[in-house]
mmCIF file of C-alpha atoms in Angstrom:
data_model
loop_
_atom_site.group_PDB
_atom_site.id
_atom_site.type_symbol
_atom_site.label_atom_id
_atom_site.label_comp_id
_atom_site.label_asym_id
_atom_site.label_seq_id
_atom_site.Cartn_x
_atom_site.Cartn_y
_atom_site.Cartn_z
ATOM 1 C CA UNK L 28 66.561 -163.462 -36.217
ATOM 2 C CA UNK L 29 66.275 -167.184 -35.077
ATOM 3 C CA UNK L 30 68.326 -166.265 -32.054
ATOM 4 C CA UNK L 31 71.058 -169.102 -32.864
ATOM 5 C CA UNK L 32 73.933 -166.724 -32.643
ATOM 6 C CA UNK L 33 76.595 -167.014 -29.804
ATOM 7 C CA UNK L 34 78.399 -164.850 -28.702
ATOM 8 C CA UNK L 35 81.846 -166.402 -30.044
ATOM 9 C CA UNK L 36 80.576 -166.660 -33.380
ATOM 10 C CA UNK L 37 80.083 -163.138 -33.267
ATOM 11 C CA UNK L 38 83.465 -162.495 -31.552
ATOM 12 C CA UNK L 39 85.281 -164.138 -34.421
ATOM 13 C CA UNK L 40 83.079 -162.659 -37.527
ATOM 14 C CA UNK L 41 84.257 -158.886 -35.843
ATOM 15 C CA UNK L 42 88.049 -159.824 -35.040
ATOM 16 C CA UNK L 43 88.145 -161.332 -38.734
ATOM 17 C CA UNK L 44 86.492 -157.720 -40.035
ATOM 18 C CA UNK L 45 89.123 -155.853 -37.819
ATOM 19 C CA UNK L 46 92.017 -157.873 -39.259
ATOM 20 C CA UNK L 47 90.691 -157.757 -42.747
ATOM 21 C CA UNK L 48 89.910 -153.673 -42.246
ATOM 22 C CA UNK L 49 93.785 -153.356 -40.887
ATOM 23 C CA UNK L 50 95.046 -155.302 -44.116
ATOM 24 C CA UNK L 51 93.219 -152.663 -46.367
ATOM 25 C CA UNK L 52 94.279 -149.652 -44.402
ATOM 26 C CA UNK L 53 97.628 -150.718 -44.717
ATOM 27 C CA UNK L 54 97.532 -151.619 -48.074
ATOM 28 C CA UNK L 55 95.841 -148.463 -48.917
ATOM 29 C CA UNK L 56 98.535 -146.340 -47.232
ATOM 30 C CA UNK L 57 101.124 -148.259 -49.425
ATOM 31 C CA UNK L 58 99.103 -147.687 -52.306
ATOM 32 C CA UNK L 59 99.415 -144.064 -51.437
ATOM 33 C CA UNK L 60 102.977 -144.030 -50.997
ATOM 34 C CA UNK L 61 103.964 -145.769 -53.858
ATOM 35 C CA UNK L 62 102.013 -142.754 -56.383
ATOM 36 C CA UNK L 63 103.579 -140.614 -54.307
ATOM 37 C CA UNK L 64 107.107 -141.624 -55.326
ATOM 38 C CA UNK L 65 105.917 -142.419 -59.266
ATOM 39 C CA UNK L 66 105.108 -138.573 -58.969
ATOM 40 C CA UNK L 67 107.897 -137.747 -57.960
ATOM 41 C CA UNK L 68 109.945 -140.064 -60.286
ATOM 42 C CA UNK L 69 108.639 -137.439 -62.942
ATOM 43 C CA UNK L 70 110.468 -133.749 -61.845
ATOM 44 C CA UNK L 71 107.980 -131.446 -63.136
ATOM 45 C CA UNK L 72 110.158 -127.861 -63.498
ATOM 46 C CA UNK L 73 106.997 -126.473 -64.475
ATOM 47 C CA UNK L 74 105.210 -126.282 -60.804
ATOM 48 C CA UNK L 75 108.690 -126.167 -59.360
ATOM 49 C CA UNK L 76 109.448 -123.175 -56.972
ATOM 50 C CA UNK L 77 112.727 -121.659 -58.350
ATOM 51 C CA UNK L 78 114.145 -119.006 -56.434
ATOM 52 C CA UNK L 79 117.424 -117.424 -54.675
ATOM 53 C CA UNK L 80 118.516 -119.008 -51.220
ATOM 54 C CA UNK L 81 121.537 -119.634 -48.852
ATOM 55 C CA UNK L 82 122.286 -123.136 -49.090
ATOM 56 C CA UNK L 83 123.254 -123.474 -45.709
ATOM 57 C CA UNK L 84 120.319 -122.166 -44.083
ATOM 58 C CA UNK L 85 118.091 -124.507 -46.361
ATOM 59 C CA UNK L 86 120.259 -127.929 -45.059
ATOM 60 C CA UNK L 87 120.227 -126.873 -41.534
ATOM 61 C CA UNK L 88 116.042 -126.032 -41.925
ATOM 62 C CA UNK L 89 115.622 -129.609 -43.940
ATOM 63 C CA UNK L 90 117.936 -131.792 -41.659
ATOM 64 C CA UNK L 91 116.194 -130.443 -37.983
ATOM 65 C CA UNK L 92 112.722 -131.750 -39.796
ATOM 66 C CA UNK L 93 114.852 -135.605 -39.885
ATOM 67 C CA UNK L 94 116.587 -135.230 -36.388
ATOM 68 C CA UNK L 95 113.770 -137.349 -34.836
ATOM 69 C CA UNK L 96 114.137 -139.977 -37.449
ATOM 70 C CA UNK L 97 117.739 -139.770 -36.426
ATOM 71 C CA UNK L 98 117.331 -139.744 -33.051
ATOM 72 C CA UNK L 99 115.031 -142.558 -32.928
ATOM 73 C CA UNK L 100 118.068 -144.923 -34.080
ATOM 74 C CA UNK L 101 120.954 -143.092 -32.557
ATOM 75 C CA UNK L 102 122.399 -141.961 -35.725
ATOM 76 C CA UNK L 103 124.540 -138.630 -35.363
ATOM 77 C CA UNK L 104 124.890 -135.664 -37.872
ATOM 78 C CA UNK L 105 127.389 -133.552 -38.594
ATOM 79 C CA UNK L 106 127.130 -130.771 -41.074
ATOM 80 C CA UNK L 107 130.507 -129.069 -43.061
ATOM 81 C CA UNK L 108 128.765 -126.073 -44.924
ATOM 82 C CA UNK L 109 130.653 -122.620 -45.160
ATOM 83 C CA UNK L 110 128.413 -119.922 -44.767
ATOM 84 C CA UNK L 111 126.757 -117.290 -47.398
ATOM 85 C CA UNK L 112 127.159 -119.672 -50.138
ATOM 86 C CA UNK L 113 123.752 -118.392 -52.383
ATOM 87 C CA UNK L 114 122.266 -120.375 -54.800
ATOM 88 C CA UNK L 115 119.133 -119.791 -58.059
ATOM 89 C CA UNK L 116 117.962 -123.056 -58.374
ATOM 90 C CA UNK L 117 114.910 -125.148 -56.398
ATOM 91 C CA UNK L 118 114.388 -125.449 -52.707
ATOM 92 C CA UNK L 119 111.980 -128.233 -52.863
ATOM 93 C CA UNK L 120 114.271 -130.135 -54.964
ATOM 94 C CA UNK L 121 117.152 -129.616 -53.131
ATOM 95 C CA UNK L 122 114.976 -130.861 -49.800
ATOM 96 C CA UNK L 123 113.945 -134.160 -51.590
ATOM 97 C CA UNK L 124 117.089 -135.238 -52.676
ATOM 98 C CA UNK L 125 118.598 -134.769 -49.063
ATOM 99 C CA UNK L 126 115.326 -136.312 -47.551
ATOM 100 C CA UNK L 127 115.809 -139.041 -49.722
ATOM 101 C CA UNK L 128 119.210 -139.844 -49.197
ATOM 102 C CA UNK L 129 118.728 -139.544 -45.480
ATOM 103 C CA UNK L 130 115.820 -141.805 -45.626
ATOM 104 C CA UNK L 131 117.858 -144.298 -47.851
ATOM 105 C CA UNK L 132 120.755 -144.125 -45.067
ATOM 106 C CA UNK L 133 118.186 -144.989 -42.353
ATOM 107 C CA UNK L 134 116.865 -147.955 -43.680
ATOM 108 C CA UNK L 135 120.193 -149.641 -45.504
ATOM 109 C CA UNK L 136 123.162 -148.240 -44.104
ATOM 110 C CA UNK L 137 122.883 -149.288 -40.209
ATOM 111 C CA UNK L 138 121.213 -152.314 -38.587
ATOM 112 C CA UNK L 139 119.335 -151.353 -35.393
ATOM 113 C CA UNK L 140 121.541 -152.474 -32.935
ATOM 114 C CA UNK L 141 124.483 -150.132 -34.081
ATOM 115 C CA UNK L 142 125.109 -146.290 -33.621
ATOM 116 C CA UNK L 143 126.063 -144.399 -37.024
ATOM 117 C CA UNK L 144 126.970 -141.095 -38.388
ATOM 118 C CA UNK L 145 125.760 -139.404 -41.344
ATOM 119 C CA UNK L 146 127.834 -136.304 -42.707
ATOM 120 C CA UNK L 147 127.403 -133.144 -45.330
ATOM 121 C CA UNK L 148 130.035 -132.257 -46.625
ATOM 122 C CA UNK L 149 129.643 -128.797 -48.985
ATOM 123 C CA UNK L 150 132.949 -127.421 -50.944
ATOM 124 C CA UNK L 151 133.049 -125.071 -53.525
ATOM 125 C CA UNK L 152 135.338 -126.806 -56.375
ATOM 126 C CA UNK L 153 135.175 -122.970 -58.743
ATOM 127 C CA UNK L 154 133.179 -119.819 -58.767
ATOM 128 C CA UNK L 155 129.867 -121.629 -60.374
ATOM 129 C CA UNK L 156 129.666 -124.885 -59.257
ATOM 130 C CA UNK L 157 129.237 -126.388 -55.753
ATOM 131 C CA UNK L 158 130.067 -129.994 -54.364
ATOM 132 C CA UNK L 159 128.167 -131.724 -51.801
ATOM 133 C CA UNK L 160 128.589 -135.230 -50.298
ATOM 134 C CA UNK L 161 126.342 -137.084 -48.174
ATOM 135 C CA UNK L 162 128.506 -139.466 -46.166
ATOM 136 C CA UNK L 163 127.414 -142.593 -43.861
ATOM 137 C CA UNK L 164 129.540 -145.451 -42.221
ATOM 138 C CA UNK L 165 127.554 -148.013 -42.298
ATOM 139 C CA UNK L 166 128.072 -151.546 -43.822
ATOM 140 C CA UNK L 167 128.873 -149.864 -47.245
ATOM 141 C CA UNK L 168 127.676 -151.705 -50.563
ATOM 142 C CA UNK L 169 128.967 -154.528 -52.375
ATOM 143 C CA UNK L 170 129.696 -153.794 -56.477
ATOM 144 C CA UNK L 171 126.395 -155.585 -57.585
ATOM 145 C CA UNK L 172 124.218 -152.959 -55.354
ATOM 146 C CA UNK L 173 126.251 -150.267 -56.166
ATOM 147 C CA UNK L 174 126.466 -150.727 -59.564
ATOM 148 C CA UNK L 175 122.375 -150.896 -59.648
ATOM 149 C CA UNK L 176 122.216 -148.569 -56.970
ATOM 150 C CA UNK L 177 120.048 -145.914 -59.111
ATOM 151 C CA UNK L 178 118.212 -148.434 -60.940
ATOM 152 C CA UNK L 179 114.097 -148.132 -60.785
ATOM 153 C CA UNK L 180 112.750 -151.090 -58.126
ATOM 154 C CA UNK L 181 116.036 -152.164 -57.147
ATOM 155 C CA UNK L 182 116.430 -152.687 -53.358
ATOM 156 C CA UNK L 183 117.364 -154.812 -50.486
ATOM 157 C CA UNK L 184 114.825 -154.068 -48.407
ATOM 158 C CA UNK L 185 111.988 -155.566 -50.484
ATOM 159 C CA UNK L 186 110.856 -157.750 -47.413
ATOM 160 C CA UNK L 187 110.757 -154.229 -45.202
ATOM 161 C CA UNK L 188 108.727 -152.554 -47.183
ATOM 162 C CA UNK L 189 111.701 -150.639 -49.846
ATOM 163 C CA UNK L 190 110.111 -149.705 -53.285
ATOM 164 C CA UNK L 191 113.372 -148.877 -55.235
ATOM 165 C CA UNK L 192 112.679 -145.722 -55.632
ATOM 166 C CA UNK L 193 114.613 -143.336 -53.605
ATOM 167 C CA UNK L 194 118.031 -143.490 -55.001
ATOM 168 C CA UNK L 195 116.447 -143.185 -58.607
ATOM 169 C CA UNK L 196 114.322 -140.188 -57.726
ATOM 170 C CA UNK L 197 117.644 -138.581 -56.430
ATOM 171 C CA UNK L 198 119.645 -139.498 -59.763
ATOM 172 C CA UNK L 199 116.655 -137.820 -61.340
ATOM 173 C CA UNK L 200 116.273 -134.637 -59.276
ATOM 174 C CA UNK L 201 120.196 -133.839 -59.877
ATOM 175 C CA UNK L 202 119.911 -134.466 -63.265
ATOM 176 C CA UNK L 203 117.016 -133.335 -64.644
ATOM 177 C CA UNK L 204 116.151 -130.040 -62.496
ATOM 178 C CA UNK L 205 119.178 -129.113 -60.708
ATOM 179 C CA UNK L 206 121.604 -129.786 -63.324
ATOM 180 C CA UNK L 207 124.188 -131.750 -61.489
ATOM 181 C CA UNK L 208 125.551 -135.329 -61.506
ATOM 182 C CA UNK L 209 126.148 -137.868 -59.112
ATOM 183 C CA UNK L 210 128.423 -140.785 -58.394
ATOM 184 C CA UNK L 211 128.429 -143.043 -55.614
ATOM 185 C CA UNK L 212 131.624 -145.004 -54.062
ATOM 186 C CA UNK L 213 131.670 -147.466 -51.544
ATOM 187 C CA UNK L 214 132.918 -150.888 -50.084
ATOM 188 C CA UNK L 215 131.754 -153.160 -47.794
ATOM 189 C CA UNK L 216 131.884 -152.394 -44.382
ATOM 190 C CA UNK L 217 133.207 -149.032 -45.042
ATOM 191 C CA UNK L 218 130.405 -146.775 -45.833
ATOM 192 C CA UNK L 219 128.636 -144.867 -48.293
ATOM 193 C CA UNK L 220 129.312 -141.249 -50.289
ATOM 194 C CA UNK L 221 127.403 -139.838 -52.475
ATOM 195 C CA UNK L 222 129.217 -137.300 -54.368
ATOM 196 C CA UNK L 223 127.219 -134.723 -56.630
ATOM 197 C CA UNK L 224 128.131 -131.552 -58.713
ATOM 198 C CA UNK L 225 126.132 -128.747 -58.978
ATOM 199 C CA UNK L 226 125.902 -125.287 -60.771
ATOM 200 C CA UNK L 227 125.253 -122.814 -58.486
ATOM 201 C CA UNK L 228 122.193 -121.264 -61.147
ATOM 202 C CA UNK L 229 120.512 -124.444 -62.085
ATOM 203 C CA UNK L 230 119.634 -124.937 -65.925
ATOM 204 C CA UNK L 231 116.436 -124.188 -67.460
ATOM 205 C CA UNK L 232 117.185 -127.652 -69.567
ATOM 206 C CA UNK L 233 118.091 -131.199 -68.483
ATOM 207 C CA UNK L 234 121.680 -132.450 -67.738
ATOM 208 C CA UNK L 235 123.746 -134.548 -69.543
ATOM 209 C CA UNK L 236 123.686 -138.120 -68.094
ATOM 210 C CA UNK L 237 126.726 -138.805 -67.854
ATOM 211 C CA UNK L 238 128.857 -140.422 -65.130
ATOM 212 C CA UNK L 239 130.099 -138.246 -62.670
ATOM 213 C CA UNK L 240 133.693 -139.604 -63.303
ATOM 214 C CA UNK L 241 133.217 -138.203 -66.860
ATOM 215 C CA UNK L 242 132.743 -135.092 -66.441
ATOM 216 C CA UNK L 243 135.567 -134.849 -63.404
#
């Protein structure tokens, strides 16, 4: 009103709004993510679509929605997965736990200056059960982070924005709605696999948590 203003004062009071505006977006949009993945730490079977599909078809559908995120860091796929193998369990589940291990690949296994490969790898160990395993070769884990590797919050990309989550959402998904187990092996420098066990007609109760070398 007193006309005392200038024009840099101004200048700096709406760059300081825009930075402060971009701090809450962002933090909002972590917010976000973060109730996204306590949601999903919970697998409700209740809302759960459970139906009759050919496992094959479902990876191939799931894994052309991540070729981008693949692309974008020169990380190849290959996919082993006989054909006509049918299973009753849940689609959506089965698409999380191989978005999350994908996603979990992406961000651990390779450092952005190096071309990887990710494989699936589907056999079919009896007449009800199926084994999968999701196979990288990237820097591999050391015992500690393998050890914790499906711990809640544990990661080692806290600085890069990792919440802990993803592994433990996987354990949970296999165990608690598709009835499987999982095991992980790996060295330093020589990769990743996860190795999991399912029944082809997923329970209608939870799994057993037990190791997967237990129940071998």
């Amino acid at each position: 009103k007193r006309g005392e203003l200038r024009r840099s004062r101004l200048n700096e009071f709406i760059e300081g709004k825009r930075e402060a505006a971009t701090m809450l977006l962002a933090n909002l949009h972590r917010a976000a993510e973060l109730i996204q993945s306590f949601k999903q730490v919970a697998v409700d079977r209740s809302h759960a679509e459970r139906r009759t599909f050919d496992l094959r078809m479902l990876i191939d559908q799931i894994m052309l929605s991540l070729r981008p995120t693949l692309s974008k860091r020169n990380i190849a796929l290959a996919i082993d997965c006989p054909d006509h193998i049918e299973l009753d369990s849940y689609p959506g589940a089965w698409g999380q736990v191989l978005t999350n291990l994908t996603l979990n690949a992406v961000n651990h296994a390779f450092t952005p200056d190096v071309d990887g490969e990710i494989g699936i790898e589907v056999r079919i160990p009896d007449a009800d059960h199926i084994e999968v395993s999701f196979v990288d070769n990237g820097q591999g884990m050391t015992d500690e982070v393998k050890r914790r590797a499906f711990d809640p919050f544990f990661t080692t990309a806290r600085g890069r924005g990792g919440t802990g989550l993803g592994l433990h959402i996987v354990h949970n998904i296999v165990a608690n709605q598709l009835g499987g187990r999982i095991a992980v092996a790996s060295e330093p420098g020589r990769g990743v696999r996860f190795r999991m066990v399912f029944p082809r007609a997923a329970p209608q109760f939870a799994a057993d948590d037990l190791p997967l070398e237990a129940k071998a």
